[in-house]
Amino acid sequence: MIQRRSLFCLALALAAAAGCRSRSREVVVYLSIDQVFTEPILRDFERQSGVKVRAVFDTEETKSTGVLNRIIAEARSPQADVFWSGDPVRPQLLVKRGLAQAYVSPQAAAVPPAFKAADGTWTGGAARARLLLVNKTRMKPDEMPRSVRDLADPRWKGQTAIANPLFGTTTMHVAALADAWGDDALKAFLTRLKANGCRIASSNGEVKRLVASGEVAFGLADTDDAAEALHDGAPIEIVYPDQDGMGTLLMPTAVVSLAGPHAEEARRLVDYLLSAPAEQKLVDAAAHIPLRAGVDPAPGGKRASEIKTMQIDYSKVADTMERLQPWLREWAGL
C-alpha cells in the first residue's frame, strides 16, 4: 500500500512538472518595428500557440540600432531567439557576424525571391516604400514630380524637404541611390539638393508635417507617414517615384532567426510572423505594402507586384551605408 501510494505521488509530481514546463514555454523576440503595430500580432501568436512571448522593443532614441547592438553584445550568450526588423539592411550586420541562423520557413515560399535570402538567414514581410508626398494646393496636376531627382530641380528651389540622411530610412535610401548611380553621382545630387534650398528635416514625420502644412510643396518620406497624413485629412497626393525609370525603393520588414535558447518556439514564431494573417495585420495596422498575392493592400494602397521597384542587393546597401557615413556627416555639417 505504501509503495503504491509512493508511486502514485511520484506520478502526480511528474505530471505537475510536465505541466509547468508546458506552461512555461516561451520565446524571446527583439523588435525594431513600432510596438503599437506589432504587439497585437505577438499576442495573437500567444493565444494560438500557447507560447509566451517576451518582447524587447527599440526606443525612439535608439530606433533601429538599439536592439541590434544588444544582439551583437550578447553574442557569447544569446538571449534573443528572433529579431523582427523594420528593414532588411540592418540584419545584414548579424548575417556577416554569423549571428543569424539559417531557417527556411515553409511560409517563405510565398515571398518573392527579391525580398528574402535564399539560405533563410532573413525573410521579408510587409514593406514600406519611399514616396514623394505632394501638397495638392501647392502644385498643379501637370506639375507633379515623378522622380527623386525632382527634389533638386531649380523649379522647386526652397520648396522641398527630406529627412536627415544620417538617420533612419533616408540613410538606406541614399545608400541605395549610390549603388544605383555610383557614389560620385549620389554626392553630386545631394550637393545640388542643398544648393537648391531643400529643407533637411529631423525625421520623416517632420517632412510629412512640412508638406501637409504647405510650408513646402513636396518631400520624401515613407508609406506610413503618407497614410497618417491622409488619415488626418491633409491635402496630400502620393507619388511612387521613378516608375518610368529605376523604380521605387521598397523596404520590407525582415524576420531573422537567432541562436537563442528556445529553438523550437523560435521556429514557430518565425512561421507565424511570415504567415499571410500576420502580414495582413501589419498591412491593416500600419498601411504597409503586402509582398504576397494573398494579402489585401490597405485602402488606396498597392501590392509590391503592382509597383516597379528598385533592384536592390540589401547586403551591398548595408556596406554602402557604412562607407558613406563620413561623407554624409561632412555634408550635414556634423
Short mmCIF file of N, CA, C and O in Angstrom, two decimals, residues 202-247:
data_model
loop_
_atom_site.label_atom_id
_atom_site.label_comp_id
_atom_site.label_asym_id
_atom_site.label_seq_id
_atom_site.Cartn_x
_atom_site.Cartn_y
_atom_site.Cartn_z
N SER A 202 14.20 66.86 -39.36
CA SER A 202 14.72 65.97 -38.32
C SER A 202 14.25 64.54 -38.49
O SER A 202 14.87 63.60 -37.96
N SER A 203 13.15 64.34 -39.21
CA SER A 203 12.58 63.00 -39.36
C SER A 203 11.62 62.98 -40.54
O SER A 203 11.22 64.04 -41.07
N ASN A 204 11.21 61.77 -40.95
CA ASN A 204 10.18 61.66 -41.98
C ASN A 204 8.86 62.25 -41.51
O ASN A 204 8.10 62.81 -42.30
N GLY A 205 8.57 62.12 -40.21
CA GLY A 205 7.36 62.72 -39.67
C GLY A 205 7.35 64.23 -39.81
O GLY A 205 6.30 64.84 -40.06
N GLU A 206 8.52 64.84 -39.68
CA GLU A 206 8.62 66.28 -39.86
C GLU A 206 8.45 66.66 -41.33
O GLU A 206 7.84 67.69 -41.65
N VAL A 207 8.97 65.83 -42.24
CA VAL A 207 8.72 66.05 -43.67
C VAL A 207 7.23 66.03 -43.94
O VAL A 207 6.68 66.91 -44.64
N LYS A 208 6.55 65.05 -43.39
CA LYS A 208 5.09 64.95 -43.56
C LYS A 208 4.41 66.23 -43.08
O LYS A 208 3.52 66.77 -43.76
N ARG A 209 4.82 66.74 -41.92
CA ARG A 209 4.21 67.96 -41.38
C ARG A 209 4.45 69.15 -42.29
O ARG A 209 3.54 69.96 -42.54
N LEU A 210 5.67 69.29 -42.80
CA LEU A 210 6.01 70.42 -43.67
C LEU A 210 5.18 70.40 -44.95
O LEU A 210 4.71 71.44 -45.42
N VAL A 211 4.99 69.20 -45.52
CA VAL A 211 4.20 69.09 -46.74
C VAL A 211 2.72 69.33 -46.44
O VAL A 211 2.03 70.07 -47.15
N ALA A 212 2.22 68.70 -45.38
CA ALA A 212 0.80 68.83 -45.04
C ALA A 212 0.41 70.27 -44.76
O ALA A 212 -0.69 70.71 -45.12
N SER A 213 1.30 71.02 -44.13
CA SER A 213 1.00 72.41 -43.79
C SER A 213 1.20 73.36 -44.95
O SER A 213 0.81 74.54 -44.89
N GLY A 214 1.82 72.88 -46.03
CA GLY A 214 2.08 73.74 -47.19
C GLY A 214 3.34 74.55 -47.07
O GLY A 214 3.62 75.41 -47.92
N GLU A 215 4.15 74.29 -46.05
CA GLU A 215 5.42 75.02 -45.90
C GLU A 215 6.38 74.65 -47.02
O GLU A 215 7.26 75.44 -47.38
N VAL A 216 6.26 73.43 -47.54
CA VAL A 216 6.97 73.03 -48.75
C VAL A 216 5.97 72.40 -49.70
O VAL A 216 4.88 71.98 -49.29
N ALA A 217 6.35 72.32 -50.98
CA ALA A 217 5.44 71.77 -51.98
C ALA A 217 5.44 70.25 -51.98
O ALA A 217 4.39 69.62 -52.17
N PHE A 218 6.60 69.65 -51.77
CA PHE A 218 6.67 68.19 -51.71
C PHE A 218 7.93 67.75 -50.98
O PHE A 218 8.87 68.53 -50.78
N GLY A 219 7.91 66.49 -50.54
CA GLY A 219 9.03 65.94 -49.81
C GLY A 219 9.06 64.44 -49.90
O GLY A 219 8.13 63.80 -50.42
N LEU A 220 10.14 63.87 -49.38
CA LEU A 220 10.38 62.43 -49.46
C LEU A 220 10.18 61.80 -48.08
O LEU A 220 10.79 62.25 -47.10
N ALA A 221 9.30 60.79 -47.99
CA ALA A 221 9.02 60.14 -46.71
C ALA A 221 8.61 58.70 -46.98
O ALA A 221 8.80 58.17 -48.07
N ASP A 222 8.02 58.05 -45.97
CA ASP A 222 7.68 56.63 -46.05
C ASP A 222 6.17 56.42 -46.17
O ASP A 222 5.37 57.33 -45.89
N THR A 223 5.80 55.20 -46.51
CA THR A 223 4.40 54.84 -46.67
C THR A 223 3.57 55.16 -45.44
O THR A 223 2.45 55.67 -45.55
N ASP A 224 4.09 54.84 -44.24
CA ASP A 224 3.31 55.06 -43.03
C ASP A 224 3.09 56.54 -42.76
O ASP A 224 2.04 56.94 -42.24
N ASP A 225 4.07 57.39 -43.13
CA ASP A 225 3.89 58.84 -42.98
C ASP A 225 2.78 59.33 -43.91
O ASP A 225 1.95 60.15 -43.52
N ALA A 226 2.76 58.81 -45.13
CA ALA A 226 1.71 59.19 -46.07
C ALA A 226 0.34 58.78 -45.56
O ALA A 226 -0.63 59.54 -45.65
N ALA A 227 0.25 57.57 -45.01
CA ALA A 227 -1.04 57.08 -44.50
C ALA A 227 -1.54 57.96 -43.35
O ALA A 227 -2.75 58.26 -43.27
N GLU A 228 -0.64 58.37 -42.47
CA GLU A 228 -1.03 59.24 -41.36
C GLU A 228 -1.55 60.58 -41.87
O GLU A 228 -2.55 61.11 -41.37
N ALA A 229 -0.87 61.15 -42.87
CA ALA A 229 -1.29 62.43 -43.42
C ALA A 229 -2.68 62.33 -44.06
O ALA A 229 -3.54 63.20 -43.85
N LEU A 230 -2.90 61.27 -44.81
CA LEU A 230 -4.21 61.08 -45.44
C LEU A 230 -5.29 60.85 -44.40
O LEU A 230 -6.41 61.36 -44.53
N HIS A 231 -4.96 60.08 -43.37
CA HIS A 231 -5.93 59.84 -42.30
C HIS A 231 -6.34 61.13 -41.61
O HIS A 231 -7.49 61.30 -41.19
N ASP A 232 -5.38 62.05 -41.48
CA ASP A 232 -5.65 63.33 -40.82
C ASP A 232 -6.32 64.34 -41.75
O ASP A 232 -6.57 65.48 -41.34
N GLY A 233 -6.57 63.96 -42.98
CA GLY A 233 -7.26 64.83 -43.92
C GLY A 233 -6.38 65.87 -44.58
O GLY A 233 -6.88 66.87 -45.13
N ALA A 234 -5.07 65.66 -44.58
CA ALA A 234 -4.15 66.62 -45.20
C ALA A 234 -4.32 66.58 -46.73
O ALA A 234 -4.63 65.54 -47.30
N PRO A 235 -4.10 67.72 -47.39
CA PRO A 235 -4.24 67.77 -48.86
C PRO A 235 -3.03 67.16 -49.57
O PRO A 235 -2.26 67.84 -50.26
N ILE A 236 -2.86 65.87 -49.37
CA ILE A 236 -1.66 65.16 -49.83
C ILE A 236 -1.99 64.26 -51.01
O ILE A 236 -3.02 63.58 -51.02
N GLU A 237 -1.10 64.24 -51.99
CA GLU A 237 -1.15 63.23 -53.04
C GLU A 237 0.15 62.44 -52.97
O GLU A 237 1.22 63.00 -52.73
N ILE A 238 0.04 61.13 -53.18
CA ILE A 238 1.20 60.24 -53.10
C ILE A 238 1.72 59.94 -54.50
O ILE A 238 0.94 59.62 -55.41
N VAL A 239 3.03 60.03 -54.66
CA VAL A 239 3.68 59.66 -55.92
C VAL A 239 4.72 58.58 -55.64
O VAL A 239 5.61 58.78 -54.80
N TYR A 240 4.57 57.43 -56.32
CA TYR A 240 5.61 56.41 -56.28
C TYR A 240 6.69 56.84 -57.28
O TYR A 240 6.45 56.83 -58.49
N PRO A 241 7.86 57.25 -56.79
CA PRO A 241 8.82 57.87 -57.71
C PRO A 241 9.49 56.90 -58.66
O PRO A 241 9.63 55.71 -58.36
N ASP A 242 9.89 57.44 -59.81
CA ASP A 242 10.73 56.74 -60.80
C ASP A 242 10.08 55.48 -61.33
O ASP A 242 10.77 54.48 -61.61
N GLN A 243 8.77 55.52 -61.54
CA GLN A 243 8.08 54.37 -62.10
C GLN A 243 8.41 54.17 -63.58
O GLN A 243 8.21 53.08 -64.12
N ASP A 244 8.91 55.22 -64.23
CA ASP A 244 9.33 55.07 -65.62
C ASP A 244 10.84 54.98 -65.73
O ASP A 244 11.41 55.12 -66.82
N GLY A 245 11.51 54.71 -64.59
CA GLY A 245 12.96 54.62 -64.58
C GLY A 245 13.43 53.49 -63.69
O GLY A 245 13.05 52.33 -63.87
N MET A 246 14.22 53.83 -62.66
CA MET A 246 14.84 52.81 -61.82
C MET A 246 13.88 52.15 -60.84
O MET A 246 14.16 51.10 -60.27
N GLY A 247 12.71 52.76 -60.61
CA GLY A 247 11.74 52.19 -59.69
C GLY A 247 11.80 52.82 -58.31
O GLY A 247 12.69 53.62 -57.99
#
